[in-house]
């Protein structure tokens, strides 16, 4: 019997094998000299005296503790620095610790860090002697009341803190811990940018013995530069490329830049990766490397069963990228979390686009806004090199702003200030200051809209596209629905900024959710003004069963829907408002004319024919029937322009069945698929998608 990835992590923990043994920063590689500190640590908290397995949060089963609402814990373990590291500087690195960490070695204070999602490090050269055992102690404070600290989807006390859409907290050491040997003077940070498309801009900040006037070399095969650091230990320059090769989803080419300081045996060396790509807005279009980009995205919260926010192993991170691609998505919105660098590196390697965003607090105060802003430099320093990140997000749905940007100048100013801070840190990517609605200063107008009635959805999506309306209803809690607007101020421009939906999805069962995915997505594709969408969501999380996949990343019953067809570059848009899941049209079916459009986001025009045929109910939707096929004439399809409708004559049918619709190109290859289910239509006998009530797993406005 094969084990799930989560079960494998549990087995590793129980057998004493080191969990997450891989080098944790493939994007900033120092794996020549490093030592993992993952594995068993001594742990004390309240009445607990036990072992704990790092890097799993103390709430998780994989940690061996599985206790929620501990507010303080102390980790201890012995470490021995390899003797061959003598003469080098030694750095102790933490992927993330929630929320405040105080680090000591042999009782001496090394440093402290506040912020539950940021990576951080301490130079511990003066505290460790190569070949001699020392005790590392990490004291962690993790407040149960998280309202004023950044915590994202972690549950908090009191339980009114978005409890319905929050999950088991992730406290303590929840990302890898390791030691590195570096040069006596070393590159503390390396920032790479390739948005010029002709070269790689390199910025290095030094630490160690002699940071001023140090010689820094940056090279790739065939090109190099030599820089001298200034009095502050900083050096910058550009590696010009004679034959630049751009990074894109179709060709995710990466450059490995070796940065070295010094020439002798104690020289420092790190290999950082980046790609040449430019993401920008031009009017109402998103543009990647000069070509229009349409975002076909999925929201991913990055939780795993039994390990919480920590992936059970590196393969789980890589597999999630592959699964998102198999579902047809070209972008993942990583929700309210700095994701593991291994996941981001895999996105770079495979060409998956990323919308990255930090965690939010949940209640507004000066301290909460400052805590939110404090994490932005660390976010950009750690993740800014990744070419896959094409959008930075900030606040989500006014979380931490009390759902009150329009009514509060202070809250609106906090959102705008966060935008300005992030823009000063990185001017190479579009920024969304408050995802969902009420925009005051943003490079994108994104919106979150959940609507169970498809006729209402269809009309609202059309009206929002034309500008006829700016508002839409958002259910913020039981019995609490308000109209939210695209705009949080009268001065925000109503045109000239790209618009995209960044959360949608409906349905109580997996069949209903797949049905809504089909029909809601086609309505978004009907309107060429939109720059894309982000479906909610990739996988289930605890009680929130809104995922296309289960919590263990297994597929669900999609009722014949193939997500990759729904999210394809080329899709069919049908002129029909369906009745309900499993019965798009009612039986018996009289012959009727079905209008079919094509939405195509490739780079060249297509000439297509549209075909249709009845098959038995429940038949696979990715086959071409052998008989009974009806066909239209040729249809010319232009990129990013919804085609005119062609009329497909749907034959009559007495009983239940499935009408397949597909389009072929000039070679006869199938390039797009859709289908209609015919069945008896009855009035709903329970709360469902036709009664206007919300039936999803997470309330709109709370994903």
Coordinates of C-alpha atoms in Angstrom, one line a residue, residues 1-587:
X1 CA 0.0 0.0 0.0
X2 CA 1.4 3.4 -1.0
X3 CA 1.4 6.2 1.6
X4 CA 0.2 9.8 1.1
X5 CA 2.8 12.5 1.3
X6 CA 1.4 13.5 4.7
X7 CA 1.6 9.9 6.0
X8 CA 5.2 9.7 4.7
X9 CA 6.1 12.8 6.8
X10 CA 4.5 11.1 9.9
X11 CA 6.5 7.9 9.3
X12 CA 9.7 9.9 9.0
X13 CA 8.9 11.7 12.3
X14 CA 8.2 8.4 14.1
X15 CA 11.3 6.6 12.8
X16 CA 13.7 9.5 13.7
X17 CA 14.6 10.2 10.1
X18 CA 15.4 13.9 9.5
X19 CA 12.3 15.6 8.0
X20 CA 12.8 18.1 5.2
X21 CA 16.4 17.1 4.8
X22 CA 16.9 19.0 1.5
X23 CA 18.8 22.3 1.3
X24 CA 16.0 24.9 1.8
X25 CA 17.0 27.7 -0.5
X26 CA 17.6 26.3 -4.1
X27 CA 17.1 29.9 -5.3
X28 CA 20.0 31.1 -3.2
X29 CA 22.3 28.2 -3.1
X30 CA 25.0 27.8 -0.4
X31 CA 24.7 24.0 -0.2
X32 CA 28.4 23.5 -0.4
X33 CA 28.7 24.0 3.4
X34 CA 25.5 23.7 5.4
X35 CA 24.0 21.6 8.2
X36 CA 20.3 21.0 8.7
X37 CA 19.0 21.4 12.2
X38 CA 15.6 19.8 11.4
X39 CA 14.6 16.8 13.4
X40 CA 14.3 16.2 17.2
X41 CA 14.6 19.1 19.6
X42 CA 13.8 19.1 23.4
X43 CA 10.7 21.0 24.0
X44 CA 9.1 22.7 27.1
X45 CA 5.7 24.4 27.3
X46 CA 3.3 24.6 30.2
X47 CA 3.2 21.1 31.6
X48 CA 4.9 19.6 28.5
X49 CA 8.4 18.1 28.7
X50 CA 8.9 16.2 25.4
X51 CA 10.6 15.9 22.1
X52 CA 9.3 18.0 19.2
X53 CA 10.0 17.5 15.5
X54 CA 11.2 20.6 13.7
X55 CA 10.1 22.1 11.3
X56 CA 6.5 21.3 12.2
X57 CA 4.3 23.7 14.3
X58 CA 3.5 22.5 17.8
X59 CA -0.2 22.3 16.9
X60 CA 0.5 19.7 14.2
X61 CA 0.5 16.0 14.5
X62 CA 3.8 15.7 12.7
X63 CA 5.5 17.8 15.5
X64 CA 4.7 15.1 18.1
X65 CA 3.1 17.7 20.3
X66 CA -0.3 18.5 18.8
X67 CA -1.4 21.2 21.2
X68 CA -3.3 24.3 20.3
X69 CA -3.3 27.5 22.3
X70 CA 0.2 27.1 23.8
X71 CA 1.4 30.7 24.0
X72 CA 5.0 30.0 24.9
X73 CA 7.5 27.2 24.1
X74 CA 11.2 26.6 24.4
X75 CA 13.2 24.5 22.0
X76 CA 16.7 23.2 22.8
X77 CA 19.2 21.0 21.0
X78 CA 22.9 20.3 20.8
X79 CA 24.8 21.3 17.7
X80 CA 28.4 20.7 16.6
X81 CA 29.8 22.9 13.9
X82 CA 32.0 20.8 11.5
X83 CA 35.7 21.2 12.2
X84 CA 36.4 22.1 8.6
X85 CA 34.4 25.2 9.0
X86 CA 37.1 26.8 11.1
X87 CA 38.1 30.2 9.8
X88 CA 34.7 30.8 8.2
X89 CA 31.8 32.8 9.5
X90 CA 28.8 30.7 10.7
X91 CA 25.2 31.8 10.2
X92 CA 22.1 30.3 11.9
X93 CA 19.1 30.6 9.5
X94 CA 15.4 30.2 10.2
X95 CA 12.8 29.8 7.5
X96 CA 10.0 31.1 9.8
X97 CA 9.1 31.1 13.4
X98 CA 5.6 32.2 14.6
X99 CA 5.6 34.7 16.2
X100 CA 8.5 36.1 18.4
X101 CA 11.7 34.2 18.7
X102 CA 14.5 34.7 21.2
X103 CA 17.7 32.8 20.3
X104 CA 20.4 31.8 22.8
X105 CA 23.5 29.7 22.5
X106 CA 24.9 28.2 25.7
X107 CA 22.8 30.7 27.6
X108 CA 24.1 33.8 25.7
X109 CA 21.6 35.9 23.8
X110 CA 22.2 35.8 20.1
X111 CA 19.2 37.9 19.0
X112 CA 15.5 38.0 18.6
X113 CA 13.0 38.3 15.7
X114 CA 9.3 39.3 15.6
X115 CA 7.2 38.3 12.7
X116 CA 5.7 34.9 12.1
X117 CA 6.3 34.5 8.3
X118 CA 9.6 36.1 7.6
X119 CA 12.9 34.3 7.2
X120 CA 15.7 35.6 9.4
X121 CA 19.3 34.7 10.4
X122 CA 22.0 35.5 12.9
X123 CA 25.7 35.5 12.5
X124 CA 26.8 33.1 15.3
X125 CA 30.5 32.9 14.6
X126 CA 31.4 34.2 18.0
X127 CA 29.1 31.8 19.8
X128 CA 30.1 28.4 18.3
X129 CA 33.5 26.7 18.2
X130 CA 34.0 24.2 15.4
X131 CA 34.2 20.6 16.7
X132 CA 32.7 21.5 20.1
X133 CA 29.1 20.8 21.1
X134 CA 26.9 23.8 22.0
X135 CA 23.3 24.2 23.0
X136 CA 21.0 26.2 20.8
X137 CA 17.8 27.5 22.6
X138 CA 14.9 29.1 20.8
X139 CA 12.2 30.6 23.1
X140 CA 9.0 31.3 21.2
X141 CA 6.0 33.5 22.1
X142 CA 2.8 32.8 20.0
X143 CA -0.1 34.9 21.2
X144 CA -3.5 33.3 21.2
X145 CA -5.0 36.7 20.5
X146 CA -3.6 37.4 17.1
X147 CA -5.8 40.3 16.1
X148 CA -3.0 42.9 16.1
X149 CA -0.3 40.7 14.6
X150 CA 0.0 39.3 11.1
X151 CA -1.4 35.8 11.1
X152 CA -3.5 35.3 7.9
X153 CA -5.8 32.3 8.2
X154 CA -4.6 31.1 11.6
X155 CA -7.4 30.8 14.1
X156 CA -7.3 33.3 17.0
X157 CA -8.8 33.8 20.4
X158 CA -11.3 35.5 20.7
X159 CA -13.1 33.3 18.2
X160 CA -14.8 36.2 16.4
X161 CA -11.5 36.6 14.4
X162 CA -12.8 35.3 11.1
X163 CA -13.3 32.0 12.8
X164 CA -15.5 30.5 10.0
X165 CA -12.7 30.8 7.5
X166 CA -9.7 30.4 9.7
X167 CA -7.8 27.2 10.5
X168 CA -5.7 25.5 13.1
X169 CA -2.8 27.9 14.1
X170 CA 0.8 27.3 13.1
X171 CA 3.0 28.3 16.0
X172 CA 6.6 27.9 16.9
X173 CA 9.3 26.8 14.4
X174 CA 7.4 25.9 11.3
X175 CA 10.0 26.2 8.6
X176 CA 13.5 24.7 8.3
X177 CA 16.4 25.6 10.6
X178 CA 20.0 25.3 9.4
X179 CA 23.6 26.4 9.7
X180 CA 25.8 27.7 6.9
X181 CA 29.5 28.4 6.6
X182 CA 30.2 31.6 4.7
X183 CA 33.2 33.7 3.9
X184 CA 34.8 36.1 6.4
X185 CA 33.1 38.8 4.4
X186 CA 30.0 37.5 2.8
X187 CA 26.9 38.5 0.7
X188 CA 24.1 38.9 3.2
X189 CA 21.6 39.6 0.5
X190 CA 21.6 39.3 -3.3
X191 CA 18.9 41.1 -5.3
X192 CA 18.6 40.2 -9.0
X193 CA 16.2 41.9 -11.5
X194 CA 15.9 41.0 -15.2
X195 CA 13.1 43.4 -16.2
X196 CA 15.5 45.3 -18.6
X197 CA 15.3 42.2 -20.8
X198 CA 18.9 42.8 -21.9
X199 CA 20.8 42.1 -18.7
X200 CA 20.7 41.2 -15.0
X201 CA 20.8 44.0 -12.4
X202 CA 22.7 42.9 -9.4
X203 CA 22.6 44.4 -5.9
X204 CA 24.6 42.9 -3.1
X205 CA 24.7 43.8 0.6
X206 CA 27.7 42.6 2.5
X207 CA 28.2 41.5 6.1
X208 CA 31.2 40.2 8.1
X209 CA 34.7 41.4 8.6
X210 CA 35.4 44.0 5.9
X211 CA 32.3 45.2 4.2
X212 CA 33.6 48.5 2.8
X213 CA 35.8 48.4 -0.3
X214 CA 35.4 44.7 -0.8
X215 CA 35.6 43.2 -4.3
X216 CA 32.4 41.5 -5.4
X217 CA 32.2 39.4 -8.5
X218 CA 29.0 38.3 -10.2
X219 CA 29.1 36.0 -13.2
X220 CA 27.2 33.6 -15.4
X221 CA 28.8 31.5 -18.1
X222 CA 30.1 33.9 -20.7
X223 CA 29.6 37.1 -18.8
X224 CA 30.7 38.7 -15.5
X225 CA 31.1 42.0 -13.7
X226 CA 33.5 43.1 -10.9
X227 CA 32.2 45.6 -8.3
X228 CA 33.6 47.4 -5.2
X229 CA 31.4 47.9 -2.2
X230 CA 30.7 51.3 -0.8
X231 CA 31.1 52.5 2.8
X232 CA 27.8 50.9 3.7
X233 CA 28.9 47.5 2.3
X234 CA 26.7 47.7 -0.8
X235 CA 27.6 47.1 -4.4
X236 CA 25.5 47.1 -7.6
X237 CA 25.9 46.7 -11.3
X238 CA 24.5 45.0 -14.4
X239 CA 25.6 41.9 -16.2
X240 CA 24.9 42.7 -19.9
X241 CA 23.9 39.8 -22.1
X242 CA 24.9 39.5 -25.7
X243 CA 22.0 37.0 -26.5
X244 CA 19.4 37.4 -23.8
X245 CA 16.9 34.6 -23.4
X246 CA 13.7 35.7 -21.8
X247 CA 11.8 33.9 -19.0
X248 CA 8.1 33.0 -19.8
X249 CA 5.6 30.3 -18.9
X250 CA 6.4 28.8 -22.3
X251 CA 10.2 29.0 -21.9
X252 CA 11.0 29.4 -18.2
X253 CA 14.7 30.0 -18.7
X254 CA 16.7 30.8 -15.5
X255 CA 20.1 32.4 -15.1
X256 CA 22.3 31.1 -12.2
X257 CA 24.4 34.1 -11.0
X258 CA 27.4 33.2 -8.9
X259 CA 28.3 36.0 -6.5
X260 CA 31.6 35.7 -4.8
X261 CA 33.5 37.9 -2.3
X262 CA 37.3 37.4 -1.8
X263 CA 39.8 35.0 -3.4
X264 CA 41.4 32.9 -0.7
X265 CA 40.1 29.8 1.1
X266 CA 37.8 32.0 3.2
X267 CA 36.1 33.5 0.1
X268 CA 32.3 33.6 0.1
X269 CA 30.2 32.1 -2.7
X270 CA 26.5 32.0 -3.3
X271 CA 24.5 31.1 -6.5
X272 CA 21.3 33.0 -6.9
X273 CA 18.7 32.5 -9.7
X274 CA 16.5 34.8 -11.7
X275 CA 15.0 35.3 -15.1
X276 CA 14.7 38.0 -17.7
X277 CA 11.1 39.1 -17.9
X278 CA 9.0 42.3 -17.7
X279 CA 5.5 42.4 -16.3
X280 CA 3.6 45.7 -16.6
X281 CA 0.3 47.3 -17.2
X282 CA -0.6 49.1 -20.4
X283 CA -3.9 50.8 -20.0
X284 CA -6.4 48.0 -19.1
X285 CA -4.1 45.2 -20.2
X286 CA -1.5 43.1 -18.3
X287 CA 1.6 42.6 -20.5
X288 CA 4.4 40.1 -20.1
X289 CA 7.5 40.6 -22.2
X290 CA 5.5 42.8 -24.6
X291 CA 2.6 40.4 -25.1
X292 CA -0.8 40.6 -23.6
X293 CA -1.3 38.3 -20.6
X294 CA -4.5 36.7 -19.4
X295 CA -4.4 35.3 -15.9
X296 CA -6.0 31.9 -15.5
X297 CA -5.4 31.5 -11.8
X298 CA -6.3 29.5 -8.7
X299 CA -6.2 30.5 -5.1
X300 CA -4.0 28.2 -2.9
X301 CA -3.8 28.6 0.9
X302 CA -0.8 26.3 1.3
X303 CA -2.2 24.1 4.1
X304 CA -1.6 20.4 4.5
X305 CA -3.4 17.8 6.6
X306 CA -1.4 17.2 9.9
X307 CA 1.4 19.6 9.0
X308 CA -0.5 22.9 8.7
X309 CA 1.3 25.7 6.9
X310 CA 4.4 23.5 6.6
X311 CA 4.7 21.2 3.6
X312 CA 5.3 17.6 4.7
X313 CA 8.2 17.3 2.3
X314 CA 9.7 19.0 -0.7
X315 CA 7.9 16.8 -3.2
X316 CA 4.6 18.0 -1.8
X317 CA 5.6 21.5 -2.8
X318 CA 6.7 20.5 -6.3
X319 CA 3.6 18.4 -6.8
X320 CA 1.2 21.2 -6.0
X321 CA 2.7 23.3 -8.8
X322 CA 2.3 20.3 -11.2
X323 CA -1.3 19.7 -10.1
X324 CA -2.2 23.4 -10.6
X325 CA -0.9 23.1 -14.1
X326 CA -2.8 19.9 -14.8
X327 CA -6.0 21.8 -13.8
X328 CA -5.3 24.2 -16.5
X329 CA -4.1 27.2 -14.5
X330 CA -1.2 29.5 -15.5
X331 CA -1.1 31.3 -12.1
X332 CA -1.4 30.5 -8.5
X333 CA -2.4 33.2 -6.0
X334 CA -0.6 32.1 -2.8
X335 CA -3.0 33.3 -0.2
X336 CA -1.9 35.3 2.9
X337 CA 1.4 33.4 3.3
X338 CA 5.1 33.7 2.3
X339 CA 5.3 30.3 0.7
X340 CA 8.3 28.0 1.0
X341 CA 11.2 29.0 -1.3
X342 CA 11.3 25.5 -2.7
X343 CA 7.7 26.1 -4.0
X344 CA 8.6 29.4 -5.5
X345 CA 11.8 28.0 -7.1
X346 CA 9.6 25.2 -8.7
X347 CA 7.3 27.9 -10.1
X348 CA 10.4 29.6 -11.6
X349 CA 11.7 26.3 -13.1
X350 CA 8.3 25.2 -14.5
X351 CA 6.9 28.6 -15.6
X352 CA 4.0 28.9 -13.2
X353 CA 3.1 32.5 -12.6
X354 CA 2.6 33.6 -9.0
X355 CA 0.5 36.2 -7.2
X356 CA 2.4 36.6 -3.8
X357 CA 1.0 38.3 -0.8
X358 CA 1.8 38.6 3.0
X359 CA -0.4 37.6 5.9
X360 CA -2.7 40.2 7.4
X361 CA -3.7 41.2 10.9
X362 CA -7.5 41.2 11.5
X363 CA -8.3 44.4 13.4
X364 CA -7.1 47.9 12.6
X365 CA -4.8 49.9 14.9
X366 CA -1.7 51.8 14.4
X367 CA 0.3 48.9 15.9
X368 CA -1.4 46.4 13.6
X369 CA -0.7 48.5 10.5
X370 CA 2.9 48.9 11.5
X371 CA 3.3 45.2 12.0
X372 CA 1.8 44.5 8.6
X373 CA 4.2 47.0 6.9
X374 CA 7.2 45.7 8.9
X375 CA 7.2 42.4 7.0
X376 CA 7.3 44.0 3.5
X377 CA 11.1 44.5 3.3
X378 CA 11.7 40.9 4.3
X379 CA 9.2 39.7 1.7
X380 CA 10.9 41.5 -1.1
X381 CA 14.4 40.6 0.0
X382 CA 13.6 36.9 0.2
X383 CA 11.3 36.5 -2.8
X384 CA 12.0 39.4 -5.1
X385 CA 14.4 37.5 -7.4
X386 CA 11.7 35.1 -8.5
X387 CA 10.6 35.8 -12.1
X388 CA 7.5 33.7 -11.5
X389 CA 6.1 36.4 -9.1
X390 CA 4.3 38.8 -11.4
X391 CA 1.9 40.4 -8.9
X392 CA 2.4 41.6 -5.3
X393 CA -0.7 41.6 -3.1
X394 CA -1.0 43.5 0.2
X395 CA -4.2 43.6 2.3
X396 CA -7.0 41.1 1.6
X397 CA -10.6 42.3 1.7
X398 CA -9.8 45.0 4.2
X399 CA -8.7 42.4 6.8
X400 CA -6.8 44.4 9.3
X401 CA -8.7 47.5 8.1
X402 CA -12.1 46.6 9.7
X403 CA -13.9 46.3 6.4
X404 CA -14.0 50.1 6.3
X405 CA -11.8 51.8 3.8
X406 CA -14.6 53.9 2.3
X407 CA -15.7 55.2 5.7
X408 CA -12.3 55.7 7.3
X409 CA -9.6 58.1 5.9
X410 CA -7.1 56.5 8.4
X411 CA -7.8 53.0 7.0
X412 CA -7.7 54.2 3.4
X413 CA -4.4 55.9 4.1
X414 CA -3.0 52.7 5.6
X415 CA -3.7 50.8 2.4
X416 CA -2.2 53.5 0.3
X417 CA 0.9 53.8 2.6
X418 CA 1.4 50.0 2.3
X419 CA 1.3 50.4 -1.5
X420 CA 3.9 53.2 -1.4
X421 CA 6.2 51.2 0.9
X422 CA 6.1 48.2 -1.4
X423 CA 6.5 50.3 -4.5
X424 CA 9.7 51.9 -3.0
X425 CA 11.0 48.4 -2.3
X426 CA 10.2 46.9 -5.8
X427 CA 9.1 48.9 -8.8
X428 CA 9.1 45.9 -11.2
X429 CA 5.7 44.4 -10.5
X430 CA 2.0 45.4 -10.3
X431 CA 0.8 45.8 -6.8
X432 CA -2.7 45.3 -5.4
X433 CA -3.2 47.3 -2.2
X434 CA -6.4 45.7 -1.0
X435 CA -7.5 42.6 -2.9
X436 CA -11.3 42.3 -3.4
X437 CA -12.8 45.7 -3.5
X438 CA -12.5 49.3 -2.2
X439 CA -9.3 50.2 -4.2
X440 CA -7.6 53.5 -3.3
X441 CA -4.2 53.0 -4.8
X442 CA -3.6 49.9 -6.9
X443 CA -2.2 48.8 -10.3
X444 CA -5.0 46.4 -10.7
X445 CA -8.7 46.6 -10.0
X446 CA -9.4 43.1 -8.6
X447 CA -12.7 41.9 -7.2
X448 CA -14.1 39.0 -5.2
X449 CA -17.6 38.0 -6.0
X450 CA -19.6 34.9 -4.9
X451 CA -23.0 34.4 -6.4
X452 CA -25.0 31.1 -6.4
X453 CA -27.6 32.1 -9.1
X454 CA -26.0 31.8 -12.5
X455 CA -28.5 34.2 -14.2
X456 CA -27.6 36.9 -11.6
X457 CA -23.9 36.1 -12.0
X458 CA -24.1 36.4 -15.8
X459 CA -25.8 39.8 -15.6
X460 CA -23.5 41.1 -12.9
X461 CA -20.3 40.1 -14.7
X462 CA -21.6 41.8 -17.8
X463 CA -22.6 45.0 -16.0
X464 CA -19.3 45.2 -14.2
X465 CA -17.4 44.7 -17.5
X466 CA -19.2 47.6 -19.2
X467 CA -19.0 49.9 -16.2
X468 CA -22.7 50.1 -15.9
X469 CA -22.3 49.1 -12.3
X470 CA -19.4 49.3 -9.8
X471 CA -20.9 47.4 -6.8
X472 CA -21.7 43.9 -6.0
X473 CA -23.1 42.2 -2.8
X474 CA -20.7 40.6 -0.4
X475 CA -21.8 38.4 2.5
X476 CA -19.5 39.4 5.4
X477 CA -21.3 37.2 7.9
X478 CA -24.6 35.5 8.7
X479 CA -27.3 38.0 7.9
X480 CA -24.7 40.7 7.1
X481 CA -24.6 41.4 3.4
X482 CA -23.3 44.7 2.1
X483 CA -22.7 46.2 -1.4
X484 CA -19.0 46.6 -2.0
X485 CA -17.5 48.6 -4.8
X486 CA -14.5 48.2 -7.1
X487 CA -13.4 51.6 -5.8
X488 CA -12.8 53.0 -2.3
X489 CA -12.5 56.6 -3.3
X490 CA -14.2 58.9 -5.9
X491 CA -10.8 59.8 -7.3
X492 CA -9.7 56.3 -8.3
X493 CA -9.8 56.1 -12.1
X494 CA -12.8 54.3 -13.6
X495 CA -10.9 53.3 -16.7
X496 CA -7.3 52.7 -17.8
X497 CA -6.5 50.1 -15.1
X498 CA -6.6 46.3 -15.7
X499 CA -9.6 44.6 -14.1
X500 CA -9.7 40.9 -13.0
X501 CA -11.7 38.7 -10.7
X502 CA -9.5 37.3 -8.1
X503 CA -12.0 35.1 -6.1
X504 CA -15.1 33.3 -7.3
X505 CA -16.7 29.9 -7.0
X506 CA -19.9 28.3 -5.7
X507 CA -21.6 25.1 -4.8
X508 CA -22.2 22.8 -1.8
X509 CA -21.1 19.5 -3.3
X510 CA -18.1 18.8 -5.5
X511 CA -20.5 18.2 -8.5
X512 CA -22.1 21.6 -7.9
X513 CA -18.8 23.4 -7.5
X514 CA -17.5 21.9 -10.8
X515 CA -20.7 23.0 -12.5
X516 CA -20.3 26.5 -11.2
X517 CA -16.7 26.4 -12.3
X518 CA -17.7 25.7 -15.9
X519 CA -20.5 28.2 -16.2
X520 CA -19.1 31.1 -14.1
X521 CA -15.7 30.9 -15.8
X522 CA -17.2 31.0 -19.3
X523 CA -19.0 34.3 -18.4
X524 CA -15.7 35.8 -17.3
X525 CA -14.2 34.7 -20.6
X526 CA -17.1 36.3 -22.5
X527 CA -15.9 39.8 -21.7
X528 CA -12.6 40.9 -23.2
X529 CA -12.2 43.8 -20.9
X530 CA -11.2 41.5 -18.1
X531 CA -7.5 40.5 -17.6
X532 CA -8.2 37.2 -15.9
X533 CA -9.6 35.4 -13.0
X534 CA -8.6 33.4 -9.9
X535 CA -10.8 30.5 -8.9
X536 CA -11.3 29.7 -5.2
X537 CA -9.8 27.3 -4.6
X538 CA -7.1 24.7 -5.2
X539 CA -7.6 22.3 -2.4
X540 CA -9.8 21.8 0.7
X541 CA -8.5 23.1 4.1
X542 CA -9.9 21.5 7.2
X543 CA -13.6 22.4 7.3
X544 CA -13.5 24.6 4.2
X545 CA -14.3 22.1 1.4
X546 CA -14.2 24.5 -1.5
X547 CA -11.2 22.9 -3.3
X548 CA -11.1 21.3 -6.6
X549 CA -8.9 18.8 -4.8
X550 CA -9.2 17.3 -1.4
X551 CA -6.9 18.3 1.5
X552 CA -4.7 15.4 0.5
X553 CA -4.7 16.6 -3.1
X554 CA -6.9 13.9 -4.5
X555 CA -9.3 14.6 -7.3
X556 CA -13.0 14.8 -6.6
X557 CA -16.1 13.9 -8.6
X558 CA -16.4 16.8 -11.1
X559 CA -19.5 15.3 -12.9
X560 CA -17.7 15.2 -16.3
X561 CA -16.1 18.6 -16.0
X562 CA -12.4 18.7 -16.9
X563 CA -10.9 21.8 -15.3
X564 CA -8.1 21.9 -17.9
X565 CA -10.8 22.4 -20.6
X566 CA -12.5 25.2 -18.5
X567 CA -9.1 26.9 -18.0
X568 CA -7.6 26.4 -21.4
X569 CA -6.1 29.0 -23.7
X570 CA -9.0 28.5 -26.0
X571 CA -12.5 27.9 -24.7
X572 CA -16.1 27.7 -25.9
X573 CA -18.6 30.2 -24.5
X574 CA -22.2 29.0 -24.8
X575 CA -25.2 31.2 -25.1
X576 CA -27.3 29.5 -22.5
X577 CA -28.3 29.9 -18.8
X578 CA -28.4 26.4 -17.3
X579 CA -31.0 25.1 -14.9
X580 CA -28.9 23.3 -12.3
X581 CA -25.9 21.0 -11.8
X582 CA -26.6 17.8 -13.7
X583 CA -29.5 19.3 -15.7
X584 CA -28.2 22.2 -17.8
X585 CA -31.3 21.7 -20.0
X586 CA -34.6 20.0 -19.2
X587 CA -35.8 16.8 -20.8

